[in-house]
Coordinates of C-alpha atoms and ligand atoms in Angstrom, one line a residue:
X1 CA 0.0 0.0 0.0
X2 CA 1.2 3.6 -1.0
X3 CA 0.5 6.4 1.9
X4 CA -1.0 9.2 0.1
X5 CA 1.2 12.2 1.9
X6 CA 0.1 16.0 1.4
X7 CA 3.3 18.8 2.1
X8 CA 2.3 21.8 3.7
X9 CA 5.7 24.3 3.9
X10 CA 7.9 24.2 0.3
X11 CA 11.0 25.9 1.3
X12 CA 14.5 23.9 2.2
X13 CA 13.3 21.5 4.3
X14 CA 9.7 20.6 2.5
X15 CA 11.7 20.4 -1.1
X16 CA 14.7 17.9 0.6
X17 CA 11.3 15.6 2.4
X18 CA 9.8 15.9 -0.7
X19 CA 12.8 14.8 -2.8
X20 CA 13.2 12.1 -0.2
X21 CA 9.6 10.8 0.0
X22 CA 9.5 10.8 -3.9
X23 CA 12.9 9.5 -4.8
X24 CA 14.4 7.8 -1.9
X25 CA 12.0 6.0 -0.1
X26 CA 9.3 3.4 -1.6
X27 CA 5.5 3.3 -0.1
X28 CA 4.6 6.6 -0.2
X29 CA 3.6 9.3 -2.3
X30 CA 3.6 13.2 -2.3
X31 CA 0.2 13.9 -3.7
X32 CA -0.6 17.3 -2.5
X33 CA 1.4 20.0 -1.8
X34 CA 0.7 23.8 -0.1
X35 CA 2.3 26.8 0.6
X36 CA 1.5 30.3 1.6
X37 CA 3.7 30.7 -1.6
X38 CA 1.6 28.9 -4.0
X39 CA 4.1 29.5 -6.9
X40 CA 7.1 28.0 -5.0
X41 CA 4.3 25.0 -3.7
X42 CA 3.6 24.8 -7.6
X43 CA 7.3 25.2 -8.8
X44 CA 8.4 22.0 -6.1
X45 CA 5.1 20.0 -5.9
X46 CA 6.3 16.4 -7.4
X47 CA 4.8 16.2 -11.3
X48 CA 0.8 15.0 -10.9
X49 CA 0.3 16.1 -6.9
X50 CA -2.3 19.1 -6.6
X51 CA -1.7 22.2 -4.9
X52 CA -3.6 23.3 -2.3
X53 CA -4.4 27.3 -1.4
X54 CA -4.7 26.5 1.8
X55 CA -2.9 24.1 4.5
X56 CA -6.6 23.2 6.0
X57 CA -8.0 22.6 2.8
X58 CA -5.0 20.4 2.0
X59 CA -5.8 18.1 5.2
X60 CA -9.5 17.7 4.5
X61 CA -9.0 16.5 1.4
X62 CA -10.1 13.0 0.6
X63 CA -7.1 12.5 -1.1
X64 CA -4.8 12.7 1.6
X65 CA -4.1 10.0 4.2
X66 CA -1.5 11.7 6.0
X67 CA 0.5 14.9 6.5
X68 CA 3.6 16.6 6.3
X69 CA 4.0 19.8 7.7
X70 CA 7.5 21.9 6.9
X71 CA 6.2 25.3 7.7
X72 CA 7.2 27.8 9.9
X73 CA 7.2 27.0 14.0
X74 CA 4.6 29.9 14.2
X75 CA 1.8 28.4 12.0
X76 CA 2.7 24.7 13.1
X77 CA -0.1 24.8 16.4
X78 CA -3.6 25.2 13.7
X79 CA -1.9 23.1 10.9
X80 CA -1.6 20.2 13.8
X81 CA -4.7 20.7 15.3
X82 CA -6.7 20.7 11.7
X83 CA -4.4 17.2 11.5
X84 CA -6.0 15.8 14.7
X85 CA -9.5 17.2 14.4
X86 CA -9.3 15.2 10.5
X87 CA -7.9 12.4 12.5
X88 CA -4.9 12.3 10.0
X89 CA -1.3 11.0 10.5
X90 CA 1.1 14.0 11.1
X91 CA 4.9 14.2 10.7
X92 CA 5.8 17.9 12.0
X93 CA 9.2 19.8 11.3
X94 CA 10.2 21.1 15.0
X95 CA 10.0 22.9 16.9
X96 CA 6.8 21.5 18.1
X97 CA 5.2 25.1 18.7
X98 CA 6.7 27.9 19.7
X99 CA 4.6 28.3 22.9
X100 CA 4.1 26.1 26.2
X101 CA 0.5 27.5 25.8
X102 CA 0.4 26.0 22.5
X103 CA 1.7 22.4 23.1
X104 CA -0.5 21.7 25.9
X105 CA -3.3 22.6 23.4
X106 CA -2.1 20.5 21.0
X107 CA -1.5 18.0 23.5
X108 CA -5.3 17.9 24.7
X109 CA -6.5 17.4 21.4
X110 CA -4.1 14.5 20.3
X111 CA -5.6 12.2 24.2
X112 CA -8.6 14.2 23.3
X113 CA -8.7 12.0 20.4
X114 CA -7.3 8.8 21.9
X115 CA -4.7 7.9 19.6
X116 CA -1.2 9.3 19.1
X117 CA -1.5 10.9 15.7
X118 CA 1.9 13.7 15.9
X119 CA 6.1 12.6 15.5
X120 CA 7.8 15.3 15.4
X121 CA 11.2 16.0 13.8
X122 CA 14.0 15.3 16.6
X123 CA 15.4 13.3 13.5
X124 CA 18.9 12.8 15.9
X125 CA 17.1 10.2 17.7
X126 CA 17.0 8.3 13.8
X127 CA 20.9 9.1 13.7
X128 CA 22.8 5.4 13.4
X129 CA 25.3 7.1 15.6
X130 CA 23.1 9.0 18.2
X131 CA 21.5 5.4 18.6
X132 CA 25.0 3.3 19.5
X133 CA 26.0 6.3 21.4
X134 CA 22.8 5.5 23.4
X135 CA 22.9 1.6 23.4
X136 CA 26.2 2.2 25.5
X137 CA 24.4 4.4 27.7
X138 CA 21.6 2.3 28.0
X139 CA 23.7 -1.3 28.6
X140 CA 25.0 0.8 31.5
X141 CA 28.9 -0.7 31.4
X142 CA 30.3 2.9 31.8
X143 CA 28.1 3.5 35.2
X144 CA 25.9 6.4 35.5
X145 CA 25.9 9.6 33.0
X146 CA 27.4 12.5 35.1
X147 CA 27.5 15.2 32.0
X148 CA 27.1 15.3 28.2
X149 CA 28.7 17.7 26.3
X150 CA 26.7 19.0 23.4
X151 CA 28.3 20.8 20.4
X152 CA 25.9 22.5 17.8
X153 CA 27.9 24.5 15.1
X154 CA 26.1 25.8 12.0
X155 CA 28.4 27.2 9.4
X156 CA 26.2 30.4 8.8
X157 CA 22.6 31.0 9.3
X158 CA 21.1 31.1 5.5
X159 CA 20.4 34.4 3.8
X160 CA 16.8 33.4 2.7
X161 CA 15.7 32.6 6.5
X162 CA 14.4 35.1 9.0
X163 CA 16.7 34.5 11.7
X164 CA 16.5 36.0 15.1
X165 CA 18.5 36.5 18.3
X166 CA 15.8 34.5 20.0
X167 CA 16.3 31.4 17.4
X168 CA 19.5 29.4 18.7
X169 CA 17.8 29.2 21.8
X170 CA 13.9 28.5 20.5
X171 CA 14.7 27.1 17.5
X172 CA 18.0 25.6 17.2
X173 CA 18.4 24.3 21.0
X174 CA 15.4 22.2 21.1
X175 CA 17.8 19.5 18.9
X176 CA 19.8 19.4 22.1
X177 CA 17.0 19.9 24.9
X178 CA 15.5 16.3 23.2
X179 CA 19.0 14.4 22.7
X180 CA 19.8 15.2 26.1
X181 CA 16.5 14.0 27.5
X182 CA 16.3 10.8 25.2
X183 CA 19.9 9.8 25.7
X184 CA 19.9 10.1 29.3
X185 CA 16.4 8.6 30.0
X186 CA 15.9 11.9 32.1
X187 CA 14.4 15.2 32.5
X188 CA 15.8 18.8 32.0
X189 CA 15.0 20.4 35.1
X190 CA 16.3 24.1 35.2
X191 CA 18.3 26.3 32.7
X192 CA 20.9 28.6 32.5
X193 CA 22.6 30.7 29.8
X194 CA 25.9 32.5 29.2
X195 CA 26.4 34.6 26.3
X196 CA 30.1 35.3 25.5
X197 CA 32.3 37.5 23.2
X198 CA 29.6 37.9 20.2
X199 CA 31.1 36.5 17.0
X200 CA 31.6 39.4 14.1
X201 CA 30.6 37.1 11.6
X202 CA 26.9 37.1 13.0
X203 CA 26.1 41.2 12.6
X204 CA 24.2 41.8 15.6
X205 CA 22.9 38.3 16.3
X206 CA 23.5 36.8 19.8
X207 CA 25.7 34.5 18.7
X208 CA 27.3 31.9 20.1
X209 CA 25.8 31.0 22.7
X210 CA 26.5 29.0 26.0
X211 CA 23.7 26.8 27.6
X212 CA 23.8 24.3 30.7
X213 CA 20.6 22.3 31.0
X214 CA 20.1 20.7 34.6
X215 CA 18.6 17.2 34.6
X216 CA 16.3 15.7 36.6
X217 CA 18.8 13.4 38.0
X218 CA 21.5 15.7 38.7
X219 CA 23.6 15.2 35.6
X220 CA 24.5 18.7 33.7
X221 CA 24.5 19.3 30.1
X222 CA 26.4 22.0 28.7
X223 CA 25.8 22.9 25.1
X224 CA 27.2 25.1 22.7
X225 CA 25.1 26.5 19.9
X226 CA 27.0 28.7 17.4
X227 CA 25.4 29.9 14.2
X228 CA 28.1 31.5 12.3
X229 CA 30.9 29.1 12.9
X230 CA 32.1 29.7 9.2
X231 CA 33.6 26.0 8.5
X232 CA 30.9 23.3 8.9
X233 CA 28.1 21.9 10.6
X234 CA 29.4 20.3 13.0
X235 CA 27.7 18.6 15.8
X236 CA 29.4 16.9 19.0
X237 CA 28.8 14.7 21.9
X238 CA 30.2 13.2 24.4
X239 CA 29.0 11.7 27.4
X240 CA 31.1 11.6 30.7
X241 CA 29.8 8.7 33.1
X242 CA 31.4 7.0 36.7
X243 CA 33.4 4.5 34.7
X244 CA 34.3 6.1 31.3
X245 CA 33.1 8.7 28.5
X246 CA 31.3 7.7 25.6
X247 CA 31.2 9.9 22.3
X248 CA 29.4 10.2 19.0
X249 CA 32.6 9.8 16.0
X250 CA 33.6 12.7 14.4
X251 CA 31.0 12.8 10.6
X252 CA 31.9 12.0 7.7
X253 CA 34.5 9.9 7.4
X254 CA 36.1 11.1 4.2
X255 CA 39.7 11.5 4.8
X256 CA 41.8 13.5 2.3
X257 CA 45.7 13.1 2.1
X258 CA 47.3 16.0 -0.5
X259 CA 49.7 18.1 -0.5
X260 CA 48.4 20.2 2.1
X261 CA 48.3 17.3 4.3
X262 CA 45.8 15.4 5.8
X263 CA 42.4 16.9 6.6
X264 CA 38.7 15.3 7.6
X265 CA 36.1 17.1 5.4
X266 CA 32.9 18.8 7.9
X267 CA 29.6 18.2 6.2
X268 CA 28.1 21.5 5.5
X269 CA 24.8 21.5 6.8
X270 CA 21.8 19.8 8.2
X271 CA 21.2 18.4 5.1
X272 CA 24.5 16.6 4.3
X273 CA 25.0 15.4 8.1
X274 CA 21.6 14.0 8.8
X275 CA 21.1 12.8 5.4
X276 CA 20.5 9.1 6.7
X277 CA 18.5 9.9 10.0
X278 CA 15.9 11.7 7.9
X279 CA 15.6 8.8 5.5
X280 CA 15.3 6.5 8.3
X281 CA 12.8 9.1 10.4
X282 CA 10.5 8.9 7.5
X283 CA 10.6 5.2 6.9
X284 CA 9.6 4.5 10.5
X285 CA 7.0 7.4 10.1
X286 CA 5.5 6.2 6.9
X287 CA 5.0 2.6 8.6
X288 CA 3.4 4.1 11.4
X289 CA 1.1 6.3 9.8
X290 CA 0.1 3.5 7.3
X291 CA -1.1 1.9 10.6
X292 CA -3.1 5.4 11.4
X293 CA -0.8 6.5 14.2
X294 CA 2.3 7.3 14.8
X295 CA 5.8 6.7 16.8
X296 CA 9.0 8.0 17.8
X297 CA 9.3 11.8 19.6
X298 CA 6.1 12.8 20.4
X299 CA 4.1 15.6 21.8
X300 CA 4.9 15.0 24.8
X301 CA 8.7 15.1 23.9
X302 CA 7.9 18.5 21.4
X303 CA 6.2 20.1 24.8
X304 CA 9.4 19.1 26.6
X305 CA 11.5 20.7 24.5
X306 CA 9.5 24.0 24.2
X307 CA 9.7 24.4 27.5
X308 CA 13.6 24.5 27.8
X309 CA 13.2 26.9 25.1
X310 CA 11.0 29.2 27.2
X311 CA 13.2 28.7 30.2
X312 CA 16.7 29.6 28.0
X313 CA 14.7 33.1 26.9
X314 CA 14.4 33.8 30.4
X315 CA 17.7 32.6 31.7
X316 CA 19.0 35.0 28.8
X317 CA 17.6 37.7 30.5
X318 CA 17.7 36.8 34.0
X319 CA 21.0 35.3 34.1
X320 CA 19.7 33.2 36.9
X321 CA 19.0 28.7 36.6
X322 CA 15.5 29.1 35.3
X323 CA 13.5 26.6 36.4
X324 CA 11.8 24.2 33.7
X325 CA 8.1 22.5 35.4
X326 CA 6.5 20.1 33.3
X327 CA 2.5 19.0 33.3
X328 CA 2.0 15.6 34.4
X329 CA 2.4 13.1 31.5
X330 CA -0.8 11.8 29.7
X331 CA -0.8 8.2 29.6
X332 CA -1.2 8.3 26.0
X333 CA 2.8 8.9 26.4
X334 CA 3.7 6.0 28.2
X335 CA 4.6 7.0 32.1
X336 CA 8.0 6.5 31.5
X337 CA 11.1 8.0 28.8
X338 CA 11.4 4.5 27.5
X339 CA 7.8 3.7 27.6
X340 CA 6.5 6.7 25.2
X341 CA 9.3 6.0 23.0
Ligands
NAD1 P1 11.9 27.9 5.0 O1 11.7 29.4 5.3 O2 12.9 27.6 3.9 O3 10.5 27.3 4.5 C1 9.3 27.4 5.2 C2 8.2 27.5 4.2 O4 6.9 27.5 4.9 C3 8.2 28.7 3.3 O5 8.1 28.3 1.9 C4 7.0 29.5 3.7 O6 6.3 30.2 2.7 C5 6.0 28.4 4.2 N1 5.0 28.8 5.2 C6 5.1 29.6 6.2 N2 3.9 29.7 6.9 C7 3.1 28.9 6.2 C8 1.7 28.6 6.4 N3 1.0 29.1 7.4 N4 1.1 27.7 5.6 C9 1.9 27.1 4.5 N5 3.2 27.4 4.3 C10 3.8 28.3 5.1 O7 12.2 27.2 6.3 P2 12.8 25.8 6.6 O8 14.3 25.9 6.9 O9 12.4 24.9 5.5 O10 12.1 25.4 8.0 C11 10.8 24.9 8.0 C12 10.6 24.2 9.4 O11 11.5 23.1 9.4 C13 10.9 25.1 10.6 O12 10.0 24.7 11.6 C14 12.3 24.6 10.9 O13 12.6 24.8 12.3 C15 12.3 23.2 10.6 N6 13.7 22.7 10.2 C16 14.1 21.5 10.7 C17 15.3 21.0 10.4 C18 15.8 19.7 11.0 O14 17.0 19.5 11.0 N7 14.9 18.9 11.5 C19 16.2 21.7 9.5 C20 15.7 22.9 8.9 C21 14.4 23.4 9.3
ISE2 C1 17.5 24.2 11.7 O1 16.1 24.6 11.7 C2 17.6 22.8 12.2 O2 16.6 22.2 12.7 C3 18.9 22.3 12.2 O3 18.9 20.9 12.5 C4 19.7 23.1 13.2 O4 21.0 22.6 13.3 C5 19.7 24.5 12.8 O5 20.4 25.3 13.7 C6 18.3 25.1 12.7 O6 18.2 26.4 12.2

């Protein structure tokens, strides 16, 4: 069976799911497409799939068993609600929502409903290395986790995307805020934030950025996020335990040996470095969703994570270890980390 798959959101990240749900993976199909640009959604849609003038009318349609949405964090809380009230599959590009407000609302609809219907894009979790990195955690030979060391380096923040001061710590963070919490098996508890010497290469950005996220079990996280690094995208962790560290290996692989020396080539953005977690993120979504629901990070998880974000806007400003206090967990999400996984 083919899922019929509708794309709301055409920019980067729609076109590369949309080149990956057309050319790279089998059972599924992108048969509708929308955008608030409808010539971009018209210019990208795949040859044959209709586009919509509307995200909602795209979701009611008959022809559409399940949803895609790649728009901006802003307009993510109605598209996912529409989703749920149509009682349609939904794969949605973090972050979640950009308000606690709005994740509990899109919470109460999905146990509302009864059935988890939302993964959302923590596509680190699909990573082959994230997941050994977390099968050693997990087998528990190094002892406990103590701290993890999280590096997030973007080599520039594109031209084409509105990108604010708020954004490495509401937009880009919430990568970490989930890894941390999914590697660990814990909770982030509080929040602090440092901001250093700016860089010069990110105008008046606030940019980098240093974050510590406190877990529920005592271990710390510290994480830098840098937008303007200029050489790569490069993203780092380690993980100090009681009886030894564990880390992910240093991506790709590709070593060069010239004249210049020898050298280990840095992907050069999300794109290149994830390539193979978003294929296997949609794989496991498109099974779920053929089955009417879905798995991997949920709600719950996408609530989690916008609540760090909340807490590191006002750490920014308070300089003080803002505390992060979570809802009690629906059932729906299991009553455990490993459960609602
Ligand atoms: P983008 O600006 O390139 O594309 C967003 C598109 O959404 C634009 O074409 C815009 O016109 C459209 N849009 C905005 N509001 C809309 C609405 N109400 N209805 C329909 N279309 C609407 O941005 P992007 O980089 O593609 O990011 C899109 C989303 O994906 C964001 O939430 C971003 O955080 C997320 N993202 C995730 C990753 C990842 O690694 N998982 C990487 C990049 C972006
Ligand atoms: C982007 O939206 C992503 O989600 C990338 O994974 C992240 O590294 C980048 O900083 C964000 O802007």
């Amino acid at each position: 069976m083919t899922l019929k798959v509708g794309v709301i959101g055409t920019g980067m990240i729609g076109q590369e799911h949309i080149r990956r749900l057309t050319q790279v993976l089998s059972a599924a199909e992108v048969v509708a497409v929308s955008d608030i640009d409808g010539a971009r959604a018209a210019a990208v849609g795949p040859e044959g799939a209709k586009v919509f003038a509307t995200a909602g009318d795209l979701i009611r349609s008959n022809t559409v068993e399940a949803v895609v949405i790649c728009s901006w964090g802003p307009a993510h809380e109605e598209q996912l609600l529409d989703c749920i009230a149509a009682g349609k599959p939904v794969f949605c590009e973090k972050p979640l929502v950009t308000t606690a407000a709005a994740a509990l609302r899109v919470m109460e609809a999905e146990v509302a409903f009864g059935r988890r219907l939302v993964q959302v894009g923590f596509m680190r979790r699909f990573d082959a290395d994230y997941r050994r990195l977390k099968a050693t955690l997990d087998a528990a030979v190094l002892g406990a986790p103590l701290m993890f060391h999280s590096t997030h380096r973007n080599a520039a923040v594109p031209e084409e995307l509105f990108y604010t001061s708020d954004m490495p710590l509401n937009d880009t963070l919430v990568h970490d805020a989930d890894i941390s919490r999914w590697l660990l098996n814990d909770e982030v508890t509080g929040v602090e934030v440092r901001v250093p010497r700016r860089s010069r290469r990110g105008n008046d950005l606030r940019d980098p950025v240093m974050v510590l996220l406190h877990m529920g079990s005592g271990a710390l996280v510290d994480v830098e996020i840098s937008v303007n690094i200029a050489y790569g995208y490069d993203i780092r962790g380690e993980v100090s335990c009681e009886e030894g560290t564990a880390s992910l290996p240093l991506r790709p692989a590709t070593l060069i040996r010239d004249i210049h020396g020898v050298r280990q080539l840095v992907p050069a953005d999300w794109r290149e470095r994830f390539i193979e977690a978003y294929d296997q993120e949609f794989r496991e979504w498109i099974a779920a969703a053929g089955q009417g629901t879905a798995t991997g990070p949920s709600t719950w998880d996408g609530y989690a994570a916008t609540l760090v974000a909340d807490a590191a806007l006002r750490a920014v400003e308070s300089g003080a270890l803002e505390p992060v206090r979570m809802c009690q967990r629906p059932s729906l999400y299991g009553t455990t980390l490993e459960a609602a996984r």
